[in-house]
XYZ file of C-alpha atoms in Angstrom:
632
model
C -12.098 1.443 14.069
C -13.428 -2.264 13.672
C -14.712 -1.089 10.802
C -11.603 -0.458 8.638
C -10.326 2.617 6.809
C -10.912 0.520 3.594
C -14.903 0.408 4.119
C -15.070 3.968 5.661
C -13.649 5.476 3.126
C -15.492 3.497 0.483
C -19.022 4.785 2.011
C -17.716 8.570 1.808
C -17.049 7.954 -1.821
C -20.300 6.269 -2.347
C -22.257 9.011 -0.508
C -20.099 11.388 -2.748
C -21.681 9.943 -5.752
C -25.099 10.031 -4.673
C -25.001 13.819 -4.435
C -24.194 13.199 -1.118
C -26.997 11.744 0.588
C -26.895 8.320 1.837
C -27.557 5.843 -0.300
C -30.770 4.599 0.294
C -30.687 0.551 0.468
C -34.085 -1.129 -0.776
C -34.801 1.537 -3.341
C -35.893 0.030 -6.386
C -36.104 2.532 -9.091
C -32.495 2.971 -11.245
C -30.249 4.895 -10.004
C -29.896 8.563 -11.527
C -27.497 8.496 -14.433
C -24.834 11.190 -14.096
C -21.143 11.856 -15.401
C -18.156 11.347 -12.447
C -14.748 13.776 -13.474
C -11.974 13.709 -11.373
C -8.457 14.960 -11.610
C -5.619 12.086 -11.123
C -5.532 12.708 -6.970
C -9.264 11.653 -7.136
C -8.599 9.052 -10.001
C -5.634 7.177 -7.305
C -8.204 7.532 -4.653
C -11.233 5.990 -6.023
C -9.454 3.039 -8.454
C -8.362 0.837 -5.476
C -11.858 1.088 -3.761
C -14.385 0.906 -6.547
C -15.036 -0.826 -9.679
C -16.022 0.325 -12.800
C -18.899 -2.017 -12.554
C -19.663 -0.519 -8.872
C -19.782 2.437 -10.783
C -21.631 1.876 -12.989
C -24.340 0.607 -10.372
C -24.243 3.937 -8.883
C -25.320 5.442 -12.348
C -21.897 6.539 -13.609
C -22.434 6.370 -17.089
C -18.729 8.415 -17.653
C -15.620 9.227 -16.012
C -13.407 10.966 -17.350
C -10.867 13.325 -16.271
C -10.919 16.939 -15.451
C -8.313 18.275 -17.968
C -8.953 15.764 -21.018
C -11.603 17.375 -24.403
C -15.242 17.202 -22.923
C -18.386 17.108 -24.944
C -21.124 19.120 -23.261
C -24.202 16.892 -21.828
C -26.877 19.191 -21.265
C -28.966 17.054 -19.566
C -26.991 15.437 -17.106
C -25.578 16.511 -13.911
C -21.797 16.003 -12.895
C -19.720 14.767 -9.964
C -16.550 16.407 -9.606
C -13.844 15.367 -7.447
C -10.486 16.877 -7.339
C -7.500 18.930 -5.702
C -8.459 22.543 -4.686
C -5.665 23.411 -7.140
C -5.502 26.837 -9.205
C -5.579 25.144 -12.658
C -8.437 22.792 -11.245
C -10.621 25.413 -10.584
C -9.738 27.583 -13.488
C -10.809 24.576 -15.750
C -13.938 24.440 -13.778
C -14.894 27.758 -14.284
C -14.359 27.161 -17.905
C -17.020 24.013 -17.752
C -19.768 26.665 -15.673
C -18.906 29.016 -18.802
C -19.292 26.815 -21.818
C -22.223 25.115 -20.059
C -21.441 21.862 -20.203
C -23.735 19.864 -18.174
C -27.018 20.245 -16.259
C -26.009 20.546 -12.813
C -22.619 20.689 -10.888
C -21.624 18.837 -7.811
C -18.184 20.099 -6.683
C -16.740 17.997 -4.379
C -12.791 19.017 -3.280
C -10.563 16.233 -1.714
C -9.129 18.493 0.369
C -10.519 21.570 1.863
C -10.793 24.633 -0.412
C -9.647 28.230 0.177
C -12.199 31.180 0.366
C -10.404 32.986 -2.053
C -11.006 30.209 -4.674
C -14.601 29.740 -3.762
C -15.105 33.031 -4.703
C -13.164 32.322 -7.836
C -15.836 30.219 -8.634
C -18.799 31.956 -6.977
C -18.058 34.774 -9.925
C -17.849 32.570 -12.753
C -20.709 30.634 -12.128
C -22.463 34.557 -11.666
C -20.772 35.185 -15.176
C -22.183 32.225 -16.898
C -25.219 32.905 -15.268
C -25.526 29.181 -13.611
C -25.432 30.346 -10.352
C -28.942 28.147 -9.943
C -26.892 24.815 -11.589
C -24.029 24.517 -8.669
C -26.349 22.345 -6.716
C -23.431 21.564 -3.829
C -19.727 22.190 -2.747
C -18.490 19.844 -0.829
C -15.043 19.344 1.102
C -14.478 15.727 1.162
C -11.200 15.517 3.193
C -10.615 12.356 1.755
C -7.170 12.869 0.166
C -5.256 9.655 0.991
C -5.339 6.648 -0.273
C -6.991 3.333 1.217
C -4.965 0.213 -0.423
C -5.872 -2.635 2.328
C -8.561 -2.550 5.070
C -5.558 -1.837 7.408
C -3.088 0.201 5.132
C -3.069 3.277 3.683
C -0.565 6.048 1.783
C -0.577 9.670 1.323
C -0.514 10.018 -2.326
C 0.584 8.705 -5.630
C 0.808 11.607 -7.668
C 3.233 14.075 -6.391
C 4.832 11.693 -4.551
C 8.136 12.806 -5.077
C 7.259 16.452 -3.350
C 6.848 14.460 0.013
C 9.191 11.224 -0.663
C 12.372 10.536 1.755
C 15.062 12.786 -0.345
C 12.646 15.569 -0.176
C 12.716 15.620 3.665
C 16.475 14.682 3.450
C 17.711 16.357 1.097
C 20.695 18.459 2.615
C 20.366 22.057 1.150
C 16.776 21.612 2.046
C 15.301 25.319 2.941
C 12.835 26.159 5.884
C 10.032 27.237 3.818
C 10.355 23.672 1.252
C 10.104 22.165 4.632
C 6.990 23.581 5.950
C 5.412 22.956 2.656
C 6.579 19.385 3.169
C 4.825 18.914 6.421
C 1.856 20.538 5.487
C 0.834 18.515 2.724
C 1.929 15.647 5.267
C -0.378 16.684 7.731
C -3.555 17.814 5.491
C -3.694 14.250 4.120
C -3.266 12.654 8.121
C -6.475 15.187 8.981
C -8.751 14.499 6.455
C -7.455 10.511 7.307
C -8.600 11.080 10.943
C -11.996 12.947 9.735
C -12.960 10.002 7.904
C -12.238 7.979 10.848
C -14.301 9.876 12.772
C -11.482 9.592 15.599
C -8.759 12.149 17.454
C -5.886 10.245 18.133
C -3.362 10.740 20.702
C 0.098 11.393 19.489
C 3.429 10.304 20.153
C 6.490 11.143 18.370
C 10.151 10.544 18.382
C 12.428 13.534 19.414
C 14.127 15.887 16.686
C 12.873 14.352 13.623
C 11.050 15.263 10.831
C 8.151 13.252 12.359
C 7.842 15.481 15.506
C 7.499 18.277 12.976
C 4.245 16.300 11.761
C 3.289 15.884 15.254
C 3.283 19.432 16.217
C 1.208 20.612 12.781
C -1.266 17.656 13.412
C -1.627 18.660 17.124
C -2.335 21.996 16.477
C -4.574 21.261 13.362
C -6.752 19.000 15.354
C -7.329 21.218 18.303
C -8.433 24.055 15.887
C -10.987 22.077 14.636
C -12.058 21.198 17.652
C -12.021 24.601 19.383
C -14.541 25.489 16.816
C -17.347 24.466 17.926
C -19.417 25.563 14.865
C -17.457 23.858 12.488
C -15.741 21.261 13.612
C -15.288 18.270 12.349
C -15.445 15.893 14.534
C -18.440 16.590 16.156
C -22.047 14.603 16.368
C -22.477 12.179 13.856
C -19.337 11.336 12.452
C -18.614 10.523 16.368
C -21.229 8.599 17.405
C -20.935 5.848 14.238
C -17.083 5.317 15.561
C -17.519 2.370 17.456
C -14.926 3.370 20.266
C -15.936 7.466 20.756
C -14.545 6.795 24.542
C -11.634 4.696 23.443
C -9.070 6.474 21.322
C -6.837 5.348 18.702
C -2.981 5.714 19.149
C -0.917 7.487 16.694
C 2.659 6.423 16.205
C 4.052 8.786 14.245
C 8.141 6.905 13.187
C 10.635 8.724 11.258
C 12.030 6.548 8.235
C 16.049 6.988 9.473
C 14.989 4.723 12.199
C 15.394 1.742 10.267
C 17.089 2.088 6.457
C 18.147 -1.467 6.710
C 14.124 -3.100 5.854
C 13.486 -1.325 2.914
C 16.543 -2.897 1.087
C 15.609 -6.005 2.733
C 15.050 -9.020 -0.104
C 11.629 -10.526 1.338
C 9.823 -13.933 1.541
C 6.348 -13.121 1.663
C 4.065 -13.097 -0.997
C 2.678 -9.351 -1.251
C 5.915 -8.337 -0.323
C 8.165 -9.981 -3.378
C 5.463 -9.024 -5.681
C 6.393 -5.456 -5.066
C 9.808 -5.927 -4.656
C 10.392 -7.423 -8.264
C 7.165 -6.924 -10.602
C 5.651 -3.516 -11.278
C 3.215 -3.588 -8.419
C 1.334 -0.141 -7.950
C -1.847 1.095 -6.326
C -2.842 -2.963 -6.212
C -2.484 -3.662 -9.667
C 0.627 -5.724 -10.579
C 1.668 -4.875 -14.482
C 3.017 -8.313 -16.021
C 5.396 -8.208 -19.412
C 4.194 -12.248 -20.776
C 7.069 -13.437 -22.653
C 5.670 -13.947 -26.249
C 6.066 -17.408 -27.446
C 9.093 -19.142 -28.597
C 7.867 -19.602 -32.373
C 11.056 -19.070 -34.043
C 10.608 -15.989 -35.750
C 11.210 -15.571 -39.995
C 14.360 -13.625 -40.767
C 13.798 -10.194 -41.076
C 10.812 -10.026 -39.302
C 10.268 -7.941 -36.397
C 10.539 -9.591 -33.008
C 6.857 -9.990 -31.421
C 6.265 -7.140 -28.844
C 5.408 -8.275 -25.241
C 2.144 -8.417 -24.117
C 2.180 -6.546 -21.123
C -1.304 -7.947 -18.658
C -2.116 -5.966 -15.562
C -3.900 -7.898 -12.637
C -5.810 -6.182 -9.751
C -5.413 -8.275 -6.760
C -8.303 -6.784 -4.588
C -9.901 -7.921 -1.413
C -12.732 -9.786 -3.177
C -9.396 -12.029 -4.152
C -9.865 -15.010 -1.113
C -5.968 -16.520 -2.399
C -4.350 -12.984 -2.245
C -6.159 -11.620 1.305
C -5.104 -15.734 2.845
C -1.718 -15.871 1.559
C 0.202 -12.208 0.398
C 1.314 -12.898 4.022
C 2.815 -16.377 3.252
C 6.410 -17.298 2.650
C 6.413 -17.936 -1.220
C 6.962 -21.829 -1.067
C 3.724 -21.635 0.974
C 2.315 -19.411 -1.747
C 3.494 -22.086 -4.445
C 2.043 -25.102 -3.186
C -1.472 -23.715 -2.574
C -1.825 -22.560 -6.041
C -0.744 -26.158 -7.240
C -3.721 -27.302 -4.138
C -5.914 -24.762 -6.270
C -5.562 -26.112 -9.374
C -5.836 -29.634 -8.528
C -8.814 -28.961 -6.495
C -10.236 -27.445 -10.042
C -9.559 -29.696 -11.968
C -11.455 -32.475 -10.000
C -15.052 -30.126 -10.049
C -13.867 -29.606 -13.535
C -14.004 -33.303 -14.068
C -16.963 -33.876 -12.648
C -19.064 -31.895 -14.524
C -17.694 -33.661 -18.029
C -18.313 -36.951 -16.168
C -21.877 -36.029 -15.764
C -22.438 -34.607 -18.949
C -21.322 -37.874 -20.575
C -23.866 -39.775 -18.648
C -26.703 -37.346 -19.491
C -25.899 -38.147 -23.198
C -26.876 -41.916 -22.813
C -29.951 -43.426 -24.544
C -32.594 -44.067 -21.559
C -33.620 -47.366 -22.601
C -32.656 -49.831 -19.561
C -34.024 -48.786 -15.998
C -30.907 -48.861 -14.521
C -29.832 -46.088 -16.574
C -33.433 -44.180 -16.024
C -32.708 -44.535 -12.097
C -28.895 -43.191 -12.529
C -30.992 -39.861 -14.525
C -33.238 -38.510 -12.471
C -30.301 -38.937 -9.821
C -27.875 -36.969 -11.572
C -30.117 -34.299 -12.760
C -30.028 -33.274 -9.445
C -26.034 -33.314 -9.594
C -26.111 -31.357 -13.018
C -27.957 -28.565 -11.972
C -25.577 -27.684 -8.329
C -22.846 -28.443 -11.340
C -24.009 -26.195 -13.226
C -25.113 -23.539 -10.706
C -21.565 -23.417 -9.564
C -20.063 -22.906 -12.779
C -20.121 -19.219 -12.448
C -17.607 -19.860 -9.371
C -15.697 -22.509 -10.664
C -14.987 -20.067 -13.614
C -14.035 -17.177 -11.342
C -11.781 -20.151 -9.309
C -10.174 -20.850 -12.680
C -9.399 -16.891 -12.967
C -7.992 -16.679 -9.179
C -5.949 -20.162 -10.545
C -4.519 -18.463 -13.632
C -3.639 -15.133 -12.390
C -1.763 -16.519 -9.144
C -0.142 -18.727 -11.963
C 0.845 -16.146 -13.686
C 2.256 -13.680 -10.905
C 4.387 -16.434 -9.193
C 5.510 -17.747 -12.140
C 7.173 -14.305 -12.689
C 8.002 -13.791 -9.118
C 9.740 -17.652 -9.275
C 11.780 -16.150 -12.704
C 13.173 -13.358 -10.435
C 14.032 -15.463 -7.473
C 15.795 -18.104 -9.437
C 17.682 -15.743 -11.964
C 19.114 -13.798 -9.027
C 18.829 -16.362 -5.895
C 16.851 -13.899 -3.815
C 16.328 -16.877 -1.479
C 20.199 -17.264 -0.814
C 20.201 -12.789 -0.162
C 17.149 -12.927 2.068
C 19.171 -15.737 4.312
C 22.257 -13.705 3.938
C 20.510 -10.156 5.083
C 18.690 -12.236 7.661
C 22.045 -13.928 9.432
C 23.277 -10.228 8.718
C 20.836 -8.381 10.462
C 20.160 -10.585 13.690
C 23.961 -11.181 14.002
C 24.280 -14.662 13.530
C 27.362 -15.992 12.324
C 27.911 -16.250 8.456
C 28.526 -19.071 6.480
C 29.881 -17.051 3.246
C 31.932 -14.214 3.511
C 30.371 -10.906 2.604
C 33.239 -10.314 -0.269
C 32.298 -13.826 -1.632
C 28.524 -12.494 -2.101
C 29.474 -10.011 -3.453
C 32.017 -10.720 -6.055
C 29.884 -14.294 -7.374
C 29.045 -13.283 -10.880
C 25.990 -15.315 -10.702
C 24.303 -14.153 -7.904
C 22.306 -11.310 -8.403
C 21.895 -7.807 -10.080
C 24.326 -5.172 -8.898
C 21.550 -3.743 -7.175
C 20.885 -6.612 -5.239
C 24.376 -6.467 -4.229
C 24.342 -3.361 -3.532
C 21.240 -3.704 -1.134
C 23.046 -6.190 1.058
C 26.089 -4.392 1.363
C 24.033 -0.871 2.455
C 22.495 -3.856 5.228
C 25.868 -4.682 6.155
C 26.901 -1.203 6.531
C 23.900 -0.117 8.406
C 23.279 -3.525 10.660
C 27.095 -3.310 11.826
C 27.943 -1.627 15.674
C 31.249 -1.361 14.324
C 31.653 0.635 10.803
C 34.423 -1.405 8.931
C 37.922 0.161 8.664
C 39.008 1.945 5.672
C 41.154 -0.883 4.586
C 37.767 -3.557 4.112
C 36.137 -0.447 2.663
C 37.939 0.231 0.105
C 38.078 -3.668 -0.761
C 34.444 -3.828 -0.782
C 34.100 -0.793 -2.934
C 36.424 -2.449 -5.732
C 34.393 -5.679 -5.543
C 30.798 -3.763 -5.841
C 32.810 -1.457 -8.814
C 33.807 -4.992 -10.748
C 30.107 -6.324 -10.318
C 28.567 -3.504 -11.545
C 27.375 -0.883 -8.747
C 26.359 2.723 -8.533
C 27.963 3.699 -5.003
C 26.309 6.883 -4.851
C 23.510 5.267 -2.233
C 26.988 3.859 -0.120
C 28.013 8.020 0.108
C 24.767 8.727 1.379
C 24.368 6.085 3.882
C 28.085 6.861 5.172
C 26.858 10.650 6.391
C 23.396 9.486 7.508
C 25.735 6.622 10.106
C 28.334 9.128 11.324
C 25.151 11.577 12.078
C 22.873 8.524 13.770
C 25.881 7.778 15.659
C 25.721 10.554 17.403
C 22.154 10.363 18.059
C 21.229 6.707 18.869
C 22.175 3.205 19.121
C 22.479 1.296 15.981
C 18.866 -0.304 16.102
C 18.461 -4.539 16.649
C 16.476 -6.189 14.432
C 15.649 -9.253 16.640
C 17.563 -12.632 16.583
C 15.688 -15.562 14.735
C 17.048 -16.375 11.647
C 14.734 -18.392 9.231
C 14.810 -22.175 9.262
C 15.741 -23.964 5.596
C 13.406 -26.911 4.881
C 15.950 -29.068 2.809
C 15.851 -27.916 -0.879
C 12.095 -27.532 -2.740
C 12.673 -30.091 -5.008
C 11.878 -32.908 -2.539
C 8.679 -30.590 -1.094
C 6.676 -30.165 -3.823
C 4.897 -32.751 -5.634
C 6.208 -34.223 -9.195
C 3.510 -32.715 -11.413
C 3.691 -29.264 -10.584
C 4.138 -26.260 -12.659
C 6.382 -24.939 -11.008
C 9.941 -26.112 -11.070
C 11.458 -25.387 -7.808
C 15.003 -27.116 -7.975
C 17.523 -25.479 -6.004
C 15.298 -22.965 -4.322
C 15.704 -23.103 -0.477
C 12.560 -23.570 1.430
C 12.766 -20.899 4.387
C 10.738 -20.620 7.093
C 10.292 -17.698 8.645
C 9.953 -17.076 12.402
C 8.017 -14.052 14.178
C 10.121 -11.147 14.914
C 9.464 -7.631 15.334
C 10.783 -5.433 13.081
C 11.801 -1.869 15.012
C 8.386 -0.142 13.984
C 6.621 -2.581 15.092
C 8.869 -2.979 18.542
C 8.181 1.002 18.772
C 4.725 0.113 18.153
C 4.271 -2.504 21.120
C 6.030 -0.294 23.211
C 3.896 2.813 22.733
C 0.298 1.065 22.330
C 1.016 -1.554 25.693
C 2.630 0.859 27.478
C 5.647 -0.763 28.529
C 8.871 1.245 29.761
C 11.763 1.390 27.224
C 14.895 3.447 26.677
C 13.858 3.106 22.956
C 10.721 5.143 23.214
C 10.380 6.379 27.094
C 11.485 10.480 25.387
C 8.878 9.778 22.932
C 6.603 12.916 23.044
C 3.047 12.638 23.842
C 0.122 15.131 22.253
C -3.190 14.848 23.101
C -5.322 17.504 20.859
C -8.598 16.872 23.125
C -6.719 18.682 26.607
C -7.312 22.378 26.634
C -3.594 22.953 27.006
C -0.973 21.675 25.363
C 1.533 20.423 27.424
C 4.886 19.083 26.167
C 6.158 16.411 27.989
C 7.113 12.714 27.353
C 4.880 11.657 30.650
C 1.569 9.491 29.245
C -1.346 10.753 30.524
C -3.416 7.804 30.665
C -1.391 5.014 31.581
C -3.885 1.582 29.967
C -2.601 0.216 27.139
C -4.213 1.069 23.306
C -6.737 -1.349 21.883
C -6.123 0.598 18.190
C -2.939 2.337 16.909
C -2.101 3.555 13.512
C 1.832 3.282 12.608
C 2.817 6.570 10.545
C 6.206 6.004 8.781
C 7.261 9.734 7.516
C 9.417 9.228 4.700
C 8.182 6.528 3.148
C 7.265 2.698 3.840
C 6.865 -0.719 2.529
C 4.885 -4.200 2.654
C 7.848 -6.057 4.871
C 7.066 -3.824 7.615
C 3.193 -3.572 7.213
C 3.366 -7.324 6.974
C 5.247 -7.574 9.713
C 3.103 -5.057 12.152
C 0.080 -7.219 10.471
C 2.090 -10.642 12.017
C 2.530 -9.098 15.263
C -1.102 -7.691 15.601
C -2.553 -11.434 14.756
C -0.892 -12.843 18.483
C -3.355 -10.234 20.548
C -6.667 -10.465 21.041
C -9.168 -7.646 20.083
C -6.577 -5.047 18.800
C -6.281 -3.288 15.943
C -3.279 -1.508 13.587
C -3.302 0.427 11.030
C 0.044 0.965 8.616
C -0.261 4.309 6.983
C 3.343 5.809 4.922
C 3.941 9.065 3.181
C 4.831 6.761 0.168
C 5.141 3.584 -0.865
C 8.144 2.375 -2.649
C 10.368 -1.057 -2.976
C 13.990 -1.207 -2.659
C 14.857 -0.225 -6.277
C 12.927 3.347 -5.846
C 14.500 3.694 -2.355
C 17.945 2.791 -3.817
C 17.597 5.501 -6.249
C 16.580 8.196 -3.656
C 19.349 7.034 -1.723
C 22.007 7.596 -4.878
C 20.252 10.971 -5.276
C 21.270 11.851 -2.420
C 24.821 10.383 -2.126
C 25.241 12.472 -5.011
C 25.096 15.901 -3.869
């Protein structure tokens, strides 16, 4: 697993393209041009990993996608990539029929049913092109790779496998299954593309032991045949740790509601929470200028810009970890940084226009010709510096909008104090009922914290108080209903989980931090610092991966799909602790807690973690499952 999920999964896709051999690395002849069409499952899976320019280097000269108007190609052979799905392969069919291209590489992200192999087997014998289906291939690659160290299940469907599916209360056995299934295919082809068999553990009577049991029993058929399985030879061997294997953690999401209503501080993590942040790609609406428009016109549209912050992105991968004042101040380092190379190449350019007639001069020439040319040699990276410059610019500028129009730094203090139990300076009812702090929703989201983070439920009486004063600001309490059942049920079942007790340390107000000529005006914004602590995934994590005795997790059950039997029992066979674990939130996940496994991970030497989440959504989406279900 040192080499990451990110760049495994990116060499599958490239060897996909190449028709499935290896690419070769000093060939020198071009590469051969061909047509890539995928469905939107392949689309999600390839767009955070490779470039259209990467793609075009591997001789993609189109993609398109399966179900849009085609023009045959005769001449050109075609990568397909996409869901095993009935209409998928019926469209398919229809390509073999009307002939559209040379050759046909079918390549399924998932693994494809006999049945439908036949399906195609017949129409490629109807066309007559059984000769021009060159390969099938099953990829199991369906899951999506967002960070070297993070990954989700899928974008497309996500709803079929989001929280209120697997909570919704008139839920049905069968829906269920279904549910897991499509959980566990996308964890199997995950693990086949690691090249790895975990072990398992899972918490008791939750939808995640449900995953655990599939997986388990997926895995071991796989391995029992011997024939075809997939984790055999090769695939082992390039794993770097074949005798070492990973730990799975597999967490169900109603261990902790209270984080993904948490308001955040760190960079990647307030970038999702407030901007449209999706699949790495953050979709900005630029407010169009303030030229007063004529009467009568009509008011200029937004420009909407969309951004990919990728890993090739050195300010995103140092700081979408950092608290945002961090964040701020670096970009202002940035530009200043810029602006003195910037300088320096006009300076010299203004020397190189002088008339060479004293020697002095002459001397000072030859000396900075040498100067010009590293000047202008680096250009090419000062320009993509002054891209990096903007686009942070940009992004926190709107992220600084949001924090200041609703004081998100005053709610993340609040839910902070809240959740490790400190005592409050402000009473809740006060937070709630200031008109100028906040969206209802943001309101709303501290309250739920409240109610979640408290041992004690409060009585009817401060209930009913705190429901008129989230009614006059504005709130849907449908998510309040919801959260109400799921506590009198977790009562039963557990202790009310502790979220650690460090509260974050304000640095005096910005305004005295950062430096008089920056862009971005910080008055009134609290600089918070924020201290390690473990969220509870990642305190289930350390538990499970150094082996360390705790009520929390001791009933945890352990699977190991390599032993001939399976046994089920809590007891750890091997008792040394992990150097690699994957974290598998089943219901859904979020950047505060993949940040904060990410934080914990960076204190111990050698080991690995991997966040992984059967979706990925910020507090708004959860809010609205939540309401969904409170509404029932």
């Amino acid at each position: 697993m040192a080499a990451g999920i990110r760049e495994k999964q990116t060499v599958a896709l490239k060897r996909m393209l190449n028709f499935n051999v290896p690419p070769v690395k000093n060939s020198t002849g071009e590469p051969v041009w061909k047509v890539l069409i995928y469905d939107r499952f392949g689309q999600d899976i390839i767009s955070p990993l490779l470039s259209v320019k990467e793609l075009r280097d591997m001789g993609i000269t189109l993609h398109l996608l399966l179900h849009s108007d085609r023009d045959a190609i005769p001449d050109v052979p075609a990568v397909y990539f996409v869901m095993p799905t009935e209409e998928n392969i019926d469209r398919m069919c229809q390509d073999l029929r009307n002939q559209l291209y040379e050759s046909y590489y079918l390549n399924f992200i998932s693994a494809i049913s006999r049945s439908k192999l036949e399906d195609i087997a017949n129409a490629a014998i109807g066309a007559n092109a059984v000769t021009q289906v060159a390969k099938v291939f099953d990829q199991y690659l369906n899951f999506i790779t967002l960070e070297d160290d993070m990954f989700v299940l899928c974008n497309q469907n996500k709803e079929l496998v989001s929280y209120r599916a697997i909570n919704r209360p008139d839920i049905t056995d069968t829906e269920m299954e279904t549910i897991m299934d499509t959980i566990v295919d996308s964890l199997f082809c995950f693990f086949v593309t690691l090249g790895a068999i975990p072990i398992i553990r899972c918490s008791r009577g939750t939808a995640a032991e449900m995953v655990a049991v599939k997986l388990d029993k997926k895995l071991r058929e796989n391995l029992r045949d011997a024939r075809n399985s997939l984790f055999t030879g090769d695939t082992l061997g390039a794993g770097q740790f074949s005798f070492q294997r990973p730990l799975l953690v597999l967490v169900d999401r109603n261990i902790d509601l209270a984080t993904p209503l948490h308001h955040t501080w760190t960079y990647q993590a307030l970038v999702h929470d407030v901007l449209d942040f999706h699949l790495n790609r953050v979709n900005l609406e630029e407010s169009a200028g303030t030229e007063s428009t004529p009467a009568g016109a009509r008011p200029k549209k937004k420009n909407k810009k969309s951004y990919d912050l990728t890993t090739s992105d050195k300010f995103w991968q140092k700081h979408k970890g950092s608290p945002f004042p961090e964040v701020a101040e670096s970009v202002q380092q940035e530009l200043e940084s810029y602006r003195a190379q910037e300088d320096e190449v006009k300076r010299l350019k203004s020397i190189m226009g002088i008339e060479g007639e004293d020697e002095g001069a002459i001397s000072m020439l030859s000396d900075n010709t040498a100067k010009l040319t590293s000047a202008v040699s680096s250009l090419p990276e000062l320009l993509e510096k002054k891209r990096l410059i903007d686009l942070h610019t940009n992004v926190a500028t709107a992220v600084l909008e949001h924090i200041k129009s609703r004081k998100l730094d005053v709610y993340f203090e609040y839910e902070e104090k809240i959740m490790s139990k400190s005592t409050l300076d402000k009473s809740l009812l006060d937070m709630i009922s200031d008109p100028d702090a906040g969206t209802p929703e943001d309101k709303m989201r501290l309250f739920l914290i409240y109610y979640i983070s408290s041992a004690q439920a409060p009585s009817e009486i401060d209930l009913e108080q705190y429901k008129k004063a989230l009614m006059d600001a504005g709130c849907n309490l449908a998510p309040l209903s919801y959260i109400k059942q799921w506590k009198a049920f977790t009562k039963m079942a557990s202790a009310p989980t502790s979220y650690g007790n460090a509260t974050p340390k304000p640095l005096g107000l910005f305004s005295r931090v950062m430096n008089t000529g920056s862009q971005f005006v910080m008055e009134g914004v609290k600089n918070l610092v924020l201290k390690q602590q473990n969220l509870p995934v990642t305190r289930i994590l350390d538990n499970l991966m150094e082996m360390k005795s705790n009520p929390e997790t001791d009933d945890y059950r352990y699977f190991d799909p390599k032993m001939l039997r399976g046994s089920d029992s809590s007891v750890p066979r091997n008792k040394n602790p992990f150097q690699e674990a994957i974290v598998f939130v089943v219901g859904g996940g979020n950047y505060i807690e993949y940040q904060n496994l990410i934080d914990y991970i960076k204190g111990k030497q050698g080991k690995h973690v991997l966040y992984g989440c059967s979706e990925l959504f910020n507090a708004t989406q959860f809010i609205k499952q939540l309401s969904q279900l409170g509404q029932k």
